[in-house]
Amino acid sequence: MKRLRNENADLDVADLKILRLLEKDARTSTAELARAVGLSPPSVAERIRKLQENGVIEAYTVRIDPAALGLKLSAWLRIRPVPGQLAVVAGIIRDLPEIAQCDRVTGEDCFIALAHVGSVAELERVIDKIIPYAMTNTAIIQSSPVEPRSLLGSLRQR
Amino acid sequence: MKRLRNENADLDVADLKILRLLEKDARTSTAELARAVGLSPPSVAERIRKLQENGVIEAYTVRIDPAALGLKLSAWLRIRPVPGQLAVVAGIIRDLPEIAQCDRVTGEDCFIALAHVGSVAELERVIDKIIPYAMTNTAIIQSSPVEPRSLLGSLRQR
DNA sequence: GCTGAAATAATAAGCCG
DNA sequence: CGGCTTATTATTTCAGC
C-alpha cells in the first residue's frame, strides 16, 4: 500500500483521506468518516487517536471571523529586536493577547507576528509595547487572496 | 445581558463561551457544550447553526503538523509585483498548492504568503514561478514563539 | 428557550486473520 | 497489530410546547 514515509508518521491512503475530510470539516462524525473511507467506525476512531498521539493532528479548531468580534483591523508585524533583546521581545509578544501567532524567521526580521485589533489606537498600543526593544514594520491586511487552505494540497504529486 | 455589538453579530456570554470551547476543541460535542454553558443541547445546536449562518464561525478545521506530511520547510514570502502584474501574481499564488495562505497588505510588499515545502529545491521551484513578475523576499520559519491561539483572547477588557 | 422520544453515533469488549 | 461485530451508553435531532 502506498505510504508517505518520514521520521514522524507512516500514513496510508485511508489516513490521508481522513485528514482531508477533517481539514474540510473537523466536526465530521467518525461514522461518516468511516463510510467515506470504507472502514468501520471503531477503526477510524483508532486511526484518529493515533494521528493525535503521533502529533500529526495538532489541534481541532474553529476559524472565527475577527470582524465578528469587533476586531476589524488585522496586521502583520515584522519585528527586529535590538541586539541582546530578542528574549525580552519574545516575552512581550507572548504576553500580548492581540498577537494571534508569531514565528521566528531567518533574515533581517527576527519575528513575524499577526495582530488582531479593534482600532488603529489599539494597534498603536500593541506597537508601543514592542518598540522600546525592537524595530518594527507594520503591514495592514486588506484582503486574503488565499484563505487558509489544505496542507494536503501542498503534497502534489510527490 | 452583556453583549458585543457590531455590524455582524450580536453575541452574548453563552455564545462567547461556546466559541471559546470550540476554539480549544472543535470536536467538543453539543451535549458537552450545553452542560458547560447551562443550556439544553438543542439550544446550543441552534446557536452554533446561527453562528455559522452569520459568518462568525467560518470553518471547523484540524491543525496538521506539516513535518508529519514531509513538509519540513515552511517560509513566509513577501511579494512585490512589478507594476501592472499584481493580478497575474495573485493568480499564480492561488495556483501554487504549496501556498497555504496569502494576504494582501499595505506597504512596500503587496502580498505576504505562507509556503510549506519538502525541501529547499521545492522552495526554489515555488519562488521561480513568482519571480518573473515580482520581487520576493523569503524568510524561513525556525520556530513559533506563539502557536496559533485564541482570537477571543484578543478581546481583552474592551 | 424547553422537554421527551426516536434515530444516530461513540465507545468498550471480545474475536479474527 | 489492525480491523470487525456486537452490545451498551451517549448524543443528535425532531416534534410539540
PDB file of C-alpha atoms in Angstrom, chain B:
ATOM      1  CA  MET B   1     -27.336  40.848  29.233  1.00  0.00           C
ATOM      2  CA  LYS B   2     -23.848  41.878  28.227  1.00  0.00           C
ATOM      3  CA  ARG B   3     -23.298  41.793  24.515  1.00  0.00           C
ATOM      4  CA  LEU B   4     -20.729  42.542  21.898  1.00  0.00           C
ATOM      5  CA  ARG B   5     -22.302  44.921  19.479  1.00  0.00           C
ATOM      6  CA  ASN B   6     -21.153  45.420  15.937  1.00  0.00           C
ATOM      7  CA  GLU B   7     -22.462  45.185  12.399  1.00  0.00           C
ATOM      8  CA  ASN B   8     -22.035  41.455  12.002  1.00  0.00           C
ATOM      9  CA  ALA B   9     -23.074  39.759  15.141  1.00  0.00           C
ATOM     10  CA  ASP B  10     -24.725  40.137  18.459  1.00  0.00           C
ATOM     11  CA  LEU B  11     -23.052  37.704  20.792  1.00  0.00           C
ATOM     12  CA  ASP B  12     -23.984  37.078  24.408  1.00  0.00           C
ATOM     13  CA  VAL B  13     -21.850  35.429  27.062  1.00  0.00           C
ATOM     14  CA  ALA B  14     -23.118  31.944  26.176  1.00  0.00           C
ATOM     15  CA  ASP B  15     -22.095  32.422  22.546  1.00  0.00           C
ATOM     16  CA  LEU B  16     -18.652  33.598  23.617  1.00  0.00           C
ATOM     17  CA  LYS B  17     -18.243  30.609  25.921  1.00  0.00           C
ATOM     18  CA  ILE B  18     -19.284  28.252  23.137  1.00  0.00           C
ATOM     19  CA  LEU B  19     -16.795  29.873  20.767  1.00  0.00           C
ATOM     20  CA  ARG B  20     -14.062  29.685  23.378  1.00  0.00           C
ATOM     21  CA  LEU B  21     -14.668  25.971  23.927  1.00  0.00           C
ATOM     22  CA  LEU B  22     -14.810  25.250  20.204  1.00  0.00           C
ATOM     23  CA  GLU B  23     -11.556  27.160  19.688  1.00  0.00           C
ATOM     24  CA  LYS B  24      -9.945  24.844  22.214  1.00  0.00           C
ATOM     25  CA  ASP B  25     -11.502  21.708  20.724  1.00  0.00           C
ATOM     26  CA  ALA B  26     -13.736  21.941  17.691  1.00  0.00           C
ATOM     27  CA  ARG B  27     -14.900  18.366  18.218  1.00  0.00           C
ATOM     28  CA  THR B  28     -16.474  19.063  21.603  1.00  0.00           C
ATOM     29  CA  SER B  29     -19.972  17.571  21.489  1.00  0.00           C
ATOM     30  CA  THR B  30     -23.041  19.763  21.554  1.00  0.00           C
ATOM     31  CA  ALA B  31     -24.093  17.896  24.695  1.00  0.00           C
ATOM     32  CA  GLU B  32     -20.888  18.834  26.490  1.00  0.00           C
ATOM     33  CA  LEU B  33     -21.087  22.448  25.324  1.00  0.00           C
ATOM     34  CA  ALA B  34     -24.660  22.505  26.634  1.00  0.00           C
ATOM     35  CA  ARG B  35     -23.543  21.309  30.055  1.00  0.00           C
ATOM     36  CA  ALA B  36     -20.763  23.910  30.125  1.00  0.00           C
ATOM     37  CA  VAL B  37     -22.998  26.867  29.307  1.00  0.00           C
ATOM     38  CA  GLY B  38     -26.079  25.680  31.187  1.00  0.00           C
ATOM     39  CA  LEU B  39     -28.403  25.392  28.205  1.00  0.00           C
ATOM     40  CA  SER B  40     -30.111  22.436  26.566  1.00  0.00           C
ATOM     41  CA  PRO B  41     -28.370  20.648  23.682  1.00  0.00           C
ATOM     42  CA  PRO B  42     -30.952  21.789  21.078  1.00  0.00           C
ATOM     43  CA  SER B  43     -30.447  25.415  22.112  1.00  0.00           C
ATOM     44  CA  VAL B  44     -26.698  25.118  21.754  1.00  0.00           C
ATOM     45  CA  ALA B  45     -27.073  23.408  18.373  1.00  0.00           C
ATOM     46  CA  GLU B  46     -29.296  26.239  17.208  1.00  0.00           C
ATOM     47  CA  ARG B  47     -26.833  28.871  18.439  1.00  0.00           C
ATOM     48  CA  ILE B  48     -23.990  27.151  16.603  1.00  0.00           C
ATOM     49  CA  ARG B  49     -26.113  26.983  13.444  1.00  0.00           C
ATOM     50  CA  LYS B  50     -26.703  30.724  13.640  1.00  0.00           C
ATOM     51  CA  LEU B  51     -23.053  31.500  14.360  1.00  0.00           C
ATOM     52  CA  GLN B  52     -22.211  29.708  11.123  1.00  0.00           C
ATOM     53  CA  GLU B  53     -25.040  31.322   9.213  1.00  0.00           C
ATOM     54  CA  ASN B  54     -23.903  34.784  10.351  1.00  0.00           C
ATOM     55  CA  GLY B  55     -20.336  34.054   9.324  1.00  0.00           C
ATOM     56  CA  VAL B  56     -18.947  34.283  12.852  1.00  0.00           C
ATOM     57  CA  ILE B  57     -17.784  30.685  12.576  1.00  0.00           C
ATOM     58  CA  GLU B  58     -16.058  30.435   9.208  1.00  0.00           C
ATOM     59  CA  ALA B  59     -14.840  26.845   9.366  1.00  0.00           C
ATOM     60  CA  TYR B  60     -14.032  23.871  11.544  1.00  0.00           C
ATOM     61  CA  THR B  61     -10.525  22.700  10.796  1.00  0.00           C
ATOM     62  CA  VAL B  62      -7.808  20.447  12.009  1.00  0.00           C
ATOM     63  CA  ARG B  63      -4.279  21.699  12.521  1.00  0.00           C
ATOM     64  CA  ILE B  64      -1.849  19.249  10.982  1.00  0.00           C
ATOM     65  CA  ASP B  65       1.881  19.214  11.628  1.00  0.00           C
ATOM     66  CA  PRO B  66       3.410  19.951   8.202  1.00  0.00           C
ATOM     67  CA  ALA B  67       6.526  17.972   9.093  1.00  0.00           C
ATOM     68  CA  ALA B  68       4.377  14.864   9.591  1.00  0.00           C
ATOM     69  CA  LEU B  69       3.487  15.096   5.914  1.00  0.00           C
ATOM     70  CA  GLY B  70       7.098  15.517   4.914  1.00  0.00           C
ATOM     71  CA  LEU B  71       6.743  19.296   4.549  1.00  0.00           C
ATOM     72  CA  LYS B  72       9.787  20.037   6.634  1.00  0.00           C
ATOM     73  CA  LEU B  73      10.327  23.579   5.435  1.00  0.00           C
ATOM     74  CA  SER B  74       7.922  26.470   5.945  1.00  0.00           C
ATOM     75  CA  ALA B  75       8.570  30.010   4.830  1.00  0.00           C
ATOM     76  CA  TRP B  76       7.000  33.435   4.728  1.00  0.00           C
ATOM     77  CA  LEU B  77       7.263  35.071   1.325  1.00  0.00           C
ATOM     78  CA  ARG B  78       6.891  38.784   0.907  1.00  0.00           C
ATOM     79  CA  ILE B  79       5.937  39.521  -2.652  1.00  0.00           C
ATOM     80  CA  ARG B  80       6.055  42.821  -4.523  1.00  0.00           C
ATOM     81  CA  PRO B  81       4.746  42.551  -8.057  1.00  0.00           C
ATOM     82  CA  VAL B  82       6.290  44.722 -10.746  1.00  0.00           C
ATOM     83  CA  PRO B  83       3.885  47.456 -11.878  1.00  0.00           C
ATOM     84  CA  GLY B  84       0.876  46.125 -13.754  1.00  0.00           C
ATOM     85  CA  GLN B  85       1.390  42.488 -12.753  1.00  0.00           C
ATOM     86  CA  LEU B  86      -0.481  42.388  -9.454  1.00  0.00           C
ATOM     87  CA  ALA B  87      -3.414  40.372 -10.773  1.00  0.00           C
ATOM     88  CA  VAL B  88      -1.106  37.978 -12.602  1.00  0.00           C
ATOM     89  CA  VAL B  89       0.881  37.372  -9.428  1.00  0.00           C
ATOM     90  CA  ALA B  90      -2.303  36.839  -7.399  1.00  0.00           C
ATOM     91  CA  GLY B  91      -3.368  34.196  -9.924  1.00  0.00           C
ATOM     92  CA  ILE B  92      -0.011  32.426  -9.777  1.00  0.00           C
ATOM     93  CA  ILE B  93      -0.104  32.366  -5.980  1.00  0.00           C
ATOM     94  CA  ARG B  94      -3.598  30.894  -5.990  1.00  0.00           C
ATOM     95  CA  ASP B  95      -2.447  28.160  -8.359  1.00  0.00           C
ATOM     96  CA  LEU B  96       0.510  27.146  -6.205  1.00  0.00           C
ATOM     97  CA  PRO B  97      -0.706  24.441  -3.797  1.00  0.00           C
ATOM     98  CA  GLU B  98       2.387  24.979  -1.641  1.00  0.00           C
ATOM     99  CA  ILE B  99       0.963  28.368  -0.656  1.00  0.00           C
ATOM    100  CA  ALA B 100      -1.235  27.658   2.377  1.00  0.00           C
ATOM    101  CA  GLN B 101      -2.429  31.229   2.784  1.00  0.00           C
ATOM    102  CA  CYS B 102      -1.791  34.678   1.411  1.00  0.00           C
ATOM    103  CA  ASP B 103      -2.821  38.163   2.480  1.00  0.00           C
ATOM    104  CA  ARG B 104      -2.807  41.379   0.505  1.00  0.00           C
ATOM    105  CA  VAL B 105      -1.264  44.059   2.692  1.00  0.00           C
ATOM    106  CA  THR B 106      -0.438  47.744   2.781  1.00  0.00           C
ATOM    107  CA  GLY B 107       3.132  48.866   2.431  1.00  0.00           C
ATOM    108  CA  GLU B 108       6.039  48.104   0.201  1.00  0.00           C
ATOM    109  CA  ASP B 109       5.173  44.427  -0.123  1.00  0.00           C
ATOM    110  CA  CYS B 110       1.808  43.725  -1.649  1.00  0.00           C
ATOM    111  CA  PHE B 111       1.454  40.083  -0.534  1.00  0.00           C
ATOM    112  CA  ILE B 112       2.525  38.017   2.428  1.00  0.00           C
ATOM    113  CA  ALA B 113       2.280  34.295   1.721  1.00  0.00           C
ATOM    114  CA  LEU B 114       2.970  31.143   3.702  1.00  0.00           C
ATOM    115  CA  ALA B 115       4.568  28.222   1.861  1.00  0.00           C
ATOM    116  CA  HIS B 116       5.049  24.645   3.063  1.00  0.00           C
ATOM    117  CA  VAL B 117       7.541  22.549   1.100  1.00  0.00           C
ATOM    118  CA  GLY B 118       9.513  19.361   1.414  1.00  0.00           C
ATOM    119  CA  SER B 119      12.910  20.750   0.520  1.00  0.00           C
ATOM    120  CA  VAL B 120      14.896  23.796  -0.485  1.00  0.00           C
ATOM    121  CA  ALA B 121      14.647  22.596  -4.091  1.00  0.00           C
ATOM    122  CA  GLU B 122      10.851  22.742  -3.886  1.00  0.00           C
ATOM    123  CA  LEU B 123      11.005  26.176  -2.317  1.00  0.00           C
ATOM    124  CA  GLU B 124      13.122  27.286  -5.237  1.00  0.00           C
ATOM    125  CA  ARG B 125      10.529  25.972  -7.684  1.00  0.00           C
ATOM    126  CA  VAL B 126       7.819  27.950  -5.894  1.00  0.00           C
ATOM    127  CA  ILE B 127       9.854  31.150  -5.940  1.00  0.00           C
ATOM    128  CA  ASP B 128      10.769  30.624  -9.587  1.00  0.00           C
ATOM    129  CA  LYS B 129       7.081  30.636 -10.509  1.00  0.00           C
ATOM    130  CA  ILE B 130       6.649  34.064  -8.940  1.00  0.00           C
ATOM    131  CA  ILE B 131       9.959  35.762  -9.675  1.00  0.00           C
ATOM    132  CA  PRO B 132       9.279  36.650 -13.345  1.00  0.00           C
ATOM    133  CA  TYR B 133       6.546  39.053 -12.185  1.00  0.00           C
ATOM    134  CA  ALA B 134       7.579  40.191  -8.714  1.00  0.00           C
ATOM    135  CA  MET B 135      10.356  40.901  -6.283  1.00  0.00           C
ATOM    136  CA  THR B 136      10.312  38.395  -3.444  1.00  0.00           C
ATOM    137  CA  ASN B 137      11.809  38.123   0.000  1.00  0.00           C
ATOM    138  CA  THR B 138      11.869  34.756   1.725  1.00  0.00           C
ATOM    139  CA  ALA B 139      12.060  34.164   5.477  1.00  0.00           C
ATOM    140  CA  ILE B 140      12.311  30.558   6.606  1.00  0.00           C
ATOM    141  CA  ILE B 141      10.433  29.692   9.787  1.00  0.00           C
ATOM    142  CA  GLN B 142      12.745  28.483  12.548  1.00  0.00           C
ATOM    143  CA  SER B 143      10.255  28.178  15.391  1.00  0.00           C
ATOM    144  CA  SER B 144       6.941  29.540  16.611  1.00  0.00           C
ATOM    145  CA  PRO B 145       7.137  31.559  19.829  1.00  0.00           C
ATOM    146  CA  VAL B 146       3.350  31.931  19.640  1.00  0.00           C
ATOM    147  CA  GLU B 147       1.479  28.975  18.159  1.00  0.00           C
ATOM    148  CA  PRO B 148      -1.890  29.976  16.659  1.00  0.00           C
ATOM    149  CA  ARG B 149      -4.013  30.901  19.651  1.00  0.00           C
ATOM    150  CA  SER B 150      -7.414  32.175  20.668  1.00  0.00           C
ATOM    151  CA  LEU B 151      -8.909  35.114  18.840  1.00  0.00           C
ATOM    152  CA  LEU B 152     -11.153  35.665  21.835  1.00  0.00           C
ATOM    153  CA  GLY B 153      -8.049  36.351  23.852  1.00  0.00           C
ATOM    154  CA  SER B 154      -7.547  39.445  21.697  1.00  0.00           C
ATOM    155  CA  LEU B 155     -10.708  40.952  23.127  1.00  0.00           C
ATOM    156  CA  ARG B 156      -9.186  41.878  26.495  1.00  0.00           C
ATOM    157  CA  GLN B 157     -11.136  44.272  28.666  1.00  0.00           C
ATOM    158  CA  ARG B 158     -12.731  46.320  25.944  1.00  0.00           C
TER     159      ARG B 158
END
